[in-house]
mmCIF file of C-alpha atoms in Angstrom:
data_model
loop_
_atom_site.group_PDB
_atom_site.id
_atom_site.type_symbol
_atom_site.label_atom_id
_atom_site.label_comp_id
_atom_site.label_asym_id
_atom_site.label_seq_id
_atom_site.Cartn_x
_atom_site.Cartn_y
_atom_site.Cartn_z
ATOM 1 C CA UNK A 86 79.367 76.818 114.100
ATOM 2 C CA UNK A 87 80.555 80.325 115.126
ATOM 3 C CA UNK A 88 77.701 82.915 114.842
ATOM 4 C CA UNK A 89 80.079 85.112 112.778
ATOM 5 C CA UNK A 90 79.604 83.395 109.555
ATOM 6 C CA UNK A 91 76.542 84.403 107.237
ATOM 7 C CA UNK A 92 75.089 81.139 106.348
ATOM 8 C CA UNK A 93 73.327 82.393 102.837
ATOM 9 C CA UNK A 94 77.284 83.835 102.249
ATOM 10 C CA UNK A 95 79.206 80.728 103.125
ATOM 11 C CA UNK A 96 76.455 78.601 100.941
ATOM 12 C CA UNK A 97 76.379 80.635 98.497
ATOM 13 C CA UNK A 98 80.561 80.642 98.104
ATOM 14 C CA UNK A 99 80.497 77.096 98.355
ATOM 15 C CA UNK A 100 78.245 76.186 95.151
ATOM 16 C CA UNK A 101 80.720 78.797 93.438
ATOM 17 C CA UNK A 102 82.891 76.080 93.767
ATOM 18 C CA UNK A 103 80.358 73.057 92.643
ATOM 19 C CA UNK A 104 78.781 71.892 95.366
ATOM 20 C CA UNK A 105 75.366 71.116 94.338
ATOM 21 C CA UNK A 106 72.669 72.834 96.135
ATOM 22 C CA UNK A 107 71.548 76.178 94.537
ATOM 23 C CA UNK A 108 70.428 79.210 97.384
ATOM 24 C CA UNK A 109 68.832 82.145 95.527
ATOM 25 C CA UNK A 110 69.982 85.624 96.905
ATOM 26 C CA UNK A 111 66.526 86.825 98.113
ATOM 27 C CA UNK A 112 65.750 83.008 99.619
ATOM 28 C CA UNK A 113 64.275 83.592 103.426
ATOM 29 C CA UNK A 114 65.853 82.151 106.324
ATOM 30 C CA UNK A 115 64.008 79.397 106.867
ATOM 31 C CA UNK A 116 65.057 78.125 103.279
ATOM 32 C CA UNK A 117 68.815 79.052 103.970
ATOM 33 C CA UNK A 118 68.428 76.617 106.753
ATOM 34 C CA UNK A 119 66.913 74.215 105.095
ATOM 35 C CA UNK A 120 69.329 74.195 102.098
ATOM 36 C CA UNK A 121 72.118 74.230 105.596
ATOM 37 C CA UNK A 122 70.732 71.382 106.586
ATOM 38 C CA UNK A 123 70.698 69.410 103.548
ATOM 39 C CA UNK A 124 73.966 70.700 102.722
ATOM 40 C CA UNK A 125 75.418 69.205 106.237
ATOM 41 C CA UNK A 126 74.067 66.134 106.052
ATOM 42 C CA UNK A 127 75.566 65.295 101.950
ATOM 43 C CA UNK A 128 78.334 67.483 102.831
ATOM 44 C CA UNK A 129 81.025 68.687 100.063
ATOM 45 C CA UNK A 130 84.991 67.976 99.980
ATOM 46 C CA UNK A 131 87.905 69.919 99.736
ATOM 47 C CA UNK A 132 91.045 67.835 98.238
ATOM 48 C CA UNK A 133 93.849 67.879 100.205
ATOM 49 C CA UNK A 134 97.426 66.867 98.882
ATOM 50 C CA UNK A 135 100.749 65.356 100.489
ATOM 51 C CA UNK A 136 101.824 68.521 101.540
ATOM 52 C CA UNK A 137 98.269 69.883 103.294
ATOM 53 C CA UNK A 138 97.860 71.974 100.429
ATOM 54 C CA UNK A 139 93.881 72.693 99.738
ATOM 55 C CA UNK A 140 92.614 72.816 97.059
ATOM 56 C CA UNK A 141 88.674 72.429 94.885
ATOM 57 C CA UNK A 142 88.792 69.341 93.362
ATOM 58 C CA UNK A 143 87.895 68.446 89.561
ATOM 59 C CA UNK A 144 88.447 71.840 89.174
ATOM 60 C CA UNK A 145 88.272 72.456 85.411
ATOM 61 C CA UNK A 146 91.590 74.635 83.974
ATOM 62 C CA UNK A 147 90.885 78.032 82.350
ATOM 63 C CA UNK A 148 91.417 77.672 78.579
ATOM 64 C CA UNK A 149 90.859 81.626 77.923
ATOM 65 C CA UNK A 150 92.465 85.012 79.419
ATOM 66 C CA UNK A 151 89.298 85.869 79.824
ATOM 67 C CA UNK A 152 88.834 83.125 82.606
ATOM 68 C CA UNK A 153 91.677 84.194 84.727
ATOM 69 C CA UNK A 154 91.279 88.055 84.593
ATOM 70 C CA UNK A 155 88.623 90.132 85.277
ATOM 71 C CA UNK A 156 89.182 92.722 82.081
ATOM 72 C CA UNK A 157 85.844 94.476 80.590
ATOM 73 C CA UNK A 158 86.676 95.931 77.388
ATOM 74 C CA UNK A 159 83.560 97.678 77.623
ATOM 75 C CA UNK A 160 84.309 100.138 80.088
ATOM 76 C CA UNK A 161 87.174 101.566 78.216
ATOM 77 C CA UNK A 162 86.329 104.913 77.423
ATOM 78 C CA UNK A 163 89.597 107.039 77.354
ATOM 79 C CA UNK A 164 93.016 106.137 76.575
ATOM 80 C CA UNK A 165 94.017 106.390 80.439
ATOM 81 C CA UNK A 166 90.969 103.791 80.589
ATOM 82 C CA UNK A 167 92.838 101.687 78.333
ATOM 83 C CA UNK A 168 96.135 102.086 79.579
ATOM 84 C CA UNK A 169 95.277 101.239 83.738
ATOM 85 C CA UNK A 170 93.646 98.382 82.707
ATOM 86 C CA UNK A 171 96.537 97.227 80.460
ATOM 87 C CA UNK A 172 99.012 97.819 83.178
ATOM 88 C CA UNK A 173 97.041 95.948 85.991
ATOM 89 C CA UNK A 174 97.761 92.970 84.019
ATOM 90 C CA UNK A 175 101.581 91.856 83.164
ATOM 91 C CA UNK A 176 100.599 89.215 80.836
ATOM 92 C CA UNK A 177 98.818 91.504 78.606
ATOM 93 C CA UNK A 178 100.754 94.518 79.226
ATOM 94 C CA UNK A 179 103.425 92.256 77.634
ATOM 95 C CA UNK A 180 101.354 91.676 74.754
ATOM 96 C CA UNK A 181 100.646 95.412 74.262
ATOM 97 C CA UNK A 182 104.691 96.097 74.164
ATOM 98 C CA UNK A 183 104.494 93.194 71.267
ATOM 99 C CA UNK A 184 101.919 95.162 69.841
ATOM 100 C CA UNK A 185 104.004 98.583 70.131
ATOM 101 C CA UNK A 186 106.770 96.840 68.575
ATOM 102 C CA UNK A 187 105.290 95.810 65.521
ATOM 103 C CA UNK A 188 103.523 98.787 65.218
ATOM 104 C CA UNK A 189 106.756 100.835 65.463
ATOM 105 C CA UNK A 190 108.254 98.515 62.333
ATOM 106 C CA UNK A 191 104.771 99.295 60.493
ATOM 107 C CA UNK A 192 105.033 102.709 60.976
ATOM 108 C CA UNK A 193 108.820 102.907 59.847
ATOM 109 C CA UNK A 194 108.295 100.945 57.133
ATOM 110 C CA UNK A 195 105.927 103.363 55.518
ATOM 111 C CA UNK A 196 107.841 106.334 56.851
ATOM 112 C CA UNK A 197 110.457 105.184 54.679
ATOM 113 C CA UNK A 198 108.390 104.510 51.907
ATOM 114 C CA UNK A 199 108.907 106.010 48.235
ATOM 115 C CA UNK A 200 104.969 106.996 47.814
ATOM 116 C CA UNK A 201 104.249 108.568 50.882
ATOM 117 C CA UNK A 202 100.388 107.337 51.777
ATOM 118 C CA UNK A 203 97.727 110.305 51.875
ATOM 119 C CA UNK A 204 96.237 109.259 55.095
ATOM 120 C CA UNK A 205 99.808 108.877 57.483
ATOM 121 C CA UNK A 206 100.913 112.150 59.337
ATOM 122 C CA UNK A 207 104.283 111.825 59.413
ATOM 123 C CA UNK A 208 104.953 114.139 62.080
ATOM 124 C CA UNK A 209 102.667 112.212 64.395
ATOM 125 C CA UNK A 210 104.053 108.860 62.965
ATOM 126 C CA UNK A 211 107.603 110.073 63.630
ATOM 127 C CA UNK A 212 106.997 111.040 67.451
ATOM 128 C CA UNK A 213 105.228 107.215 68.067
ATOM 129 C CA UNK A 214 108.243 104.855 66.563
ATOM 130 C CA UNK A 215 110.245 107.298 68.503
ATOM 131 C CA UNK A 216 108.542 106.830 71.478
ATOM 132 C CA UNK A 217 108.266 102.562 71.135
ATOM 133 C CA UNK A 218 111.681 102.662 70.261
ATOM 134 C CA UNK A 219 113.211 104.855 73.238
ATOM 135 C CA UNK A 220 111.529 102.861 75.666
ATOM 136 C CA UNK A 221 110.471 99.423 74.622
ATOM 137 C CA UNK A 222 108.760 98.180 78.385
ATOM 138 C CA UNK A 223 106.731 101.234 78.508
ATOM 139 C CA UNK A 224 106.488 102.813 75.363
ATOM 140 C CA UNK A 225 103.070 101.674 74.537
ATOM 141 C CA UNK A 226 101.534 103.862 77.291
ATOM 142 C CA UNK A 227 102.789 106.649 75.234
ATOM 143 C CA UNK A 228 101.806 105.203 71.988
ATOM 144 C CA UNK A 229 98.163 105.088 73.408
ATOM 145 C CA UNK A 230 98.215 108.222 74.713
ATOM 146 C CA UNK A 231 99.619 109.825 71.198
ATOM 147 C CA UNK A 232 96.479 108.029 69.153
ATOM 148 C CA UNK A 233 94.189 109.837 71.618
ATOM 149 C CA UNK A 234 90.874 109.558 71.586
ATOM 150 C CA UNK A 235 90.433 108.651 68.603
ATOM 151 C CA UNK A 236 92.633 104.969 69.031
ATOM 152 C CA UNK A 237 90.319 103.647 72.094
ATOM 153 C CA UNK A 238 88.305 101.421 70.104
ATOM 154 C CA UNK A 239 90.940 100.040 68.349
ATOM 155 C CA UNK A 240 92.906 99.490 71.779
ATOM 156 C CA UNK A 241 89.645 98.156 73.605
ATOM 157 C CA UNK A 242 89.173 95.700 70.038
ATOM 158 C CA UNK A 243 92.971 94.704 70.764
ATOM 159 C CA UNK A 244 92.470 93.890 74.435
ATOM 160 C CA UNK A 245 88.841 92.065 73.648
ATOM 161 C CA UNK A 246 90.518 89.880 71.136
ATOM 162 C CA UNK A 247 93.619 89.133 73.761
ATOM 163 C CA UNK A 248 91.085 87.845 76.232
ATOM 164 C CA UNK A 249 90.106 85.324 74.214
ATOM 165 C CA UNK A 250 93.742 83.966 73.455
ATOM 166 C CA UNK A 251 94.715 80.762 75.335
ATOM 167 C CA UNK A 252 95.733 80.899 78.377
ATOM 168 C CA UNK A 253 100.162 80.823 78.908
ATOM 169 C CA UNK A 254 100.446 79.156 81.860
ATOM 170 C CA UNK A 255 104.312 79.461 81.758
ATOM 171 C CA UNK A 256 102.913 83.303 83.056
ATOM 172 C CA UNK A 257 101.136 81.752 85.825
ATOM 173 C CA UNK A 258 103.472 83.582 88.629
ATOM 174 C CA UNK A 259 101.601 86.624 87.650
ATOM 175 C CA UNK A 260 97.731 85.203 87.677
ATOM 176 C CA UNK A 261 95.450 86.732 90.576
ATOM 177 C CA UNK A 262 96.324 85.245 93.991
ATOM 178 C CA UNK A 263 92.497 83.215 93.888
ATOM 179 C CA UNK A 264 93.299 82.033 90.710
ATOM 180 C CA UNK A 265 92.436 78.030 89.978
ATOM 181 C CA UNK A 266 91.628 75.308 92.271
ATOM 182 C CA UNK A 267 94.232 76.747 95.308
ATOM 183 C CA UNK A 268 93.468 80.030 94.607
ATOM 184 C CA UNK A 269 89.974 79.654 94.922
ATOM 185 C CA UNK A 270 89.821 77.192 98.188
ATOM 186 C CA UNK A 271 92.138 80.106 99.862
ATOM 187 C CA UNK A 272 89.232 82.746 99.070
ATOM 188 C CA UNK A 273 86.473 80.466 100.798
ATOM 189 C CA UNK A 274 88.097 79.553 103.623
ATOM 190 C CA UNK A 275 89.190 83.070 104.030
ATOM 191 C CA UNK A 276 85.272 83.814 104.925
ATOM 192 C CA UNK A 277 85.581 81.838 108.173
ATOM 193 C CA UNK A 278 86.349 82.981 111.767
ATOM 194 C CA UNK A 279 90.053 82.596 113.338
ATOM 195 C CA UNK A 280 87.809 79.795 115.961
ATOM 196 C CA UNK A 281 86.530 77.835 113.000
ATOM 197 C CA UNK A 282 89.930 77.960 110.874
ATOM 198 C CA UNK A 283 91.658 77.175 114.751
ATOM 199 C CA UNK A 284 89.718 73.827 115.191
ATOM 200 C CA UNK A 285 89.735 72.944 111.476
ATOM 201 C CA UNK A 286 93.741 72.991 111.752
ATOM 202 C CA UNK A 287 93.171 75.534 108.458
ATOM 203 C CA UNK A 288 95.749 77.893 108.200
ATOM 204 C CA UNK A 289 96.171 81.023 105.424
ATOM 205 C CA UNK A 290 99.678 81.097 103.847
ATOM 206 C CA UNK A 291 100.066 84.667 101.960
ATOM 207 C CA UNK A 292 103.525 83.963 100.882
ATOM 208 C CA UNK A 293 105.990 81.584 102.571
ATOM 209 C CA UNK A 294 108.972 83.879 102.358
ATOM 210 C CA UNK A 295 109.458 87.627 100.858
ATOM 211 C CA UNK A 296 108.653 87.120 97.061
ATOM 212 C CA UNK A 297 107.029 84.068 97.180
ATOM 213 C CA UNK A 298 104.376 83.671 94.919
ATOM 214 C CA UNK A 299 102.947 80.386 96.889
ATOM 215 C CA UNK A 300 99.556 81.381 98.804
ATOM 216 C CA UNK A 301 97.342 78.591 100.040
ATOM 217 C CA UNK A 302 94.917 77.768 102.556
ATOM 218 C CA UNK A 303 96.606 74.583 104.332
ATOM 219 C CA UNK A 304 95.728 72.016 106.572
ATOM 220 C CA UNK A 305 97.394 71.534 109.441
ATOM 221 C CA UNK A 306 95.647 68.850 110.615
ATOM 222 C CA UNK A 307 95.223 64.701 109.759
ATOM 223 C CA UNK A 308 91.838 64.738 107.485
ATOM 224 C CA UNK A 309 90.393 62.303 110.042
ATOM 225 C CA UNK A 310 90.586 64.646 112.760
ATOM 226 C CA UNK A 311 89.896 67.681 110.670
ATOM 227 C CA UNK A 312 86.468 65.824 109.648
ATOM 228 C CA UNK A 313 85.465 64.926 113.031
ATOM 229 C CA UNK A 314 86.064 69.255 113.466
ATOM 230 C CA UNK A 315 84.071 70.234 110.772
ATOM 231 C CA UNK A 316 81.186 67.837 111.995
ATOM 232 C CA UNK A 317 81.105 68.542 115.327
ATOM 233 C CA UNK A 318 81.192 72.536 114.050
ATOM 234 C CA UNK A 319 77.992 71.475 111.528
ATOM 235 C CA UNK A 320 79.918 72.670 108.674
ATOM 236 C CA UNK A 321 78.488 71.402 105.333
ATOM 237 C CA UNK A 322 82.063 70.316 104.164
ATOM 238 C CA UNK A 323 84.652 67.869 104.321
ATOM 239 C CA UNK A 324 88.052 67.083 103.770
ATOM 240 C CA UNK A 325 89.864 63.892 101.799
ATOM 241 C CA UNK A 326 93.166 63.381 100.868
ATOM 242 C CA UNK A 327 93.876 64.560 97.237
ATOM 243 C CA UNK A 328 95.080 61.086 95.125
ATOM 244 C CA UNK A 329 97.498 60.877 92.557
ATOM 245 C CA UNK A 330 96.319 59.897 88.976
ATOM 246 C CA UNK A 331 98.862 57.541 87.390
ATOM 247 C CA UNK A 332 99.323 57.879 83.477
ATOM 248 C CA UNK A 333 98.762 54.846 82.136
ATOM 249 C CA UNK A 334 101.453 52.944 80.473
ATOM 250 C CA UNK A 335 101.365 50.770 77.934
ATOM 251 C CA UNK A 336 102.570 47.121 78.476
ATOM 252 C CA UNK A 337 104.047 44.915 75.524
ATOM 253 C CA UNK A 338 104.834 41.589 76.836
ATOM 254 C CA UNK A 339 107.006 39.572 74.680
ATOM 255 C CA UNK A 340 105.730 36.720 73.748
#
């Protein structure tokens, strides 16, 4: 085991991803080591699939936004707040421009209106359809900036409540890069040395051609050998190949 890797770290990262020992950040060393040693000798698996592809198994699908970005409402406090975290994030930016649609029609619609409502400034509801409508990718950046002050609690409510939507996986080319159960095998075995990845037969794939969105930790080796690696290394994981599940299919038999 290369003295390079922080044993409370790698421990640590690996019951992030359910192996199940728990290591307390203040533990001492000679608990680290004993938790090390219990963890090598029941030691966790990675799946592998056909293609070498790594990935945490039984890993359980995010259901909310909220569980594939890293958005906090909370610490919106301006409308530039509001408008870098909104752009950081293509699914919801996408959402906002739905949102700076409608609220373009809403706005015309009363604009238009016979009995002109007390509270609406035209002028200032003039220059926000105008801006939606002259620029429909961006023009909710200037919609936000227009309301102000004054429209960052209704823009943090709007981006609290999107979090909570389900999660549109047909938007997946635009999730983090450790997103899900590839993702997140990628970012652990990013933590160890180029000697430990070397005699693993692990290697990091960041892309497998300009504008690929495919990033992966893979393994280059059989999972035989690649076992026989990680023991003689004392690493407290393993690797097995990742099996199919069949649907199963219902069978009438004539009789």
């Amino acid at each position: 085991m290369s003295a390079q890797i922080n044993r409370r770290a790698f421990l640590q990262a690996l019951a992030g991803l359910g192996a199940s020992f728990y290591l307390p950040d203040q533990a001492p060393a000679a608990v680290v080591d004993a938790v090390w040693q219990q963890a090598t000798a029941d030691p966790w698996y990675f799946a592998v699939d056909e293609w070498g592809t790594i990935r945490v198994p039984d890993y359980l699908q995010d259901e909310v936004w909220e569980d594939v970005f890293a958005i906090s409402p909370g610490w919106m406090k301006t409308p530039q707040d509001v408008i870098d975290a909104v752009d950081s994030c293509v699914p919801l930016a996408r959402h906002f421009q739905d949102l700076a649609s409608a609220e373009a029609q809403v706005l015309e619609r009363k604009l238009e209106a016979k009995s002109r409502g007390a509270s609406l400034s035209r002028p200032h509801a003039r220059k926000i359809v105008d801006a939606i409508n002259n620029d429909p990718d961006f023009g909710w950046q200037a919609w936000i900036e227009l309301e102000g002050a004054a429209g960052v609690s209704r823009f943090r409510d709007e981006v609290a409540e999107w979090l909570q939507q389900p999660v549109d996986y047909t938007q997946s080319e635009f999730f983090p890069v450790n997103h899900g159960s590839q993702g997140q095998a990628k970012a652990f075995f990013e933590i160890l040395d180029f000697d430990t990845l070397d005699a693993l037969g692990v290697v990091i794939v960041e892309g497998e051609h300009p504008g690929s969105t495919y990033y992966a930790a893979e393994l280059r080796h059989g999972v035989e050998e690649a076992n026989a690696s990680a023991g003689r290394l004392d690493l407290p994981f393993r690797f097995h190949t990742e099996r199919r599940r069949l649907r199963a299919r219902a069978v009438v038999i004539a009789s």
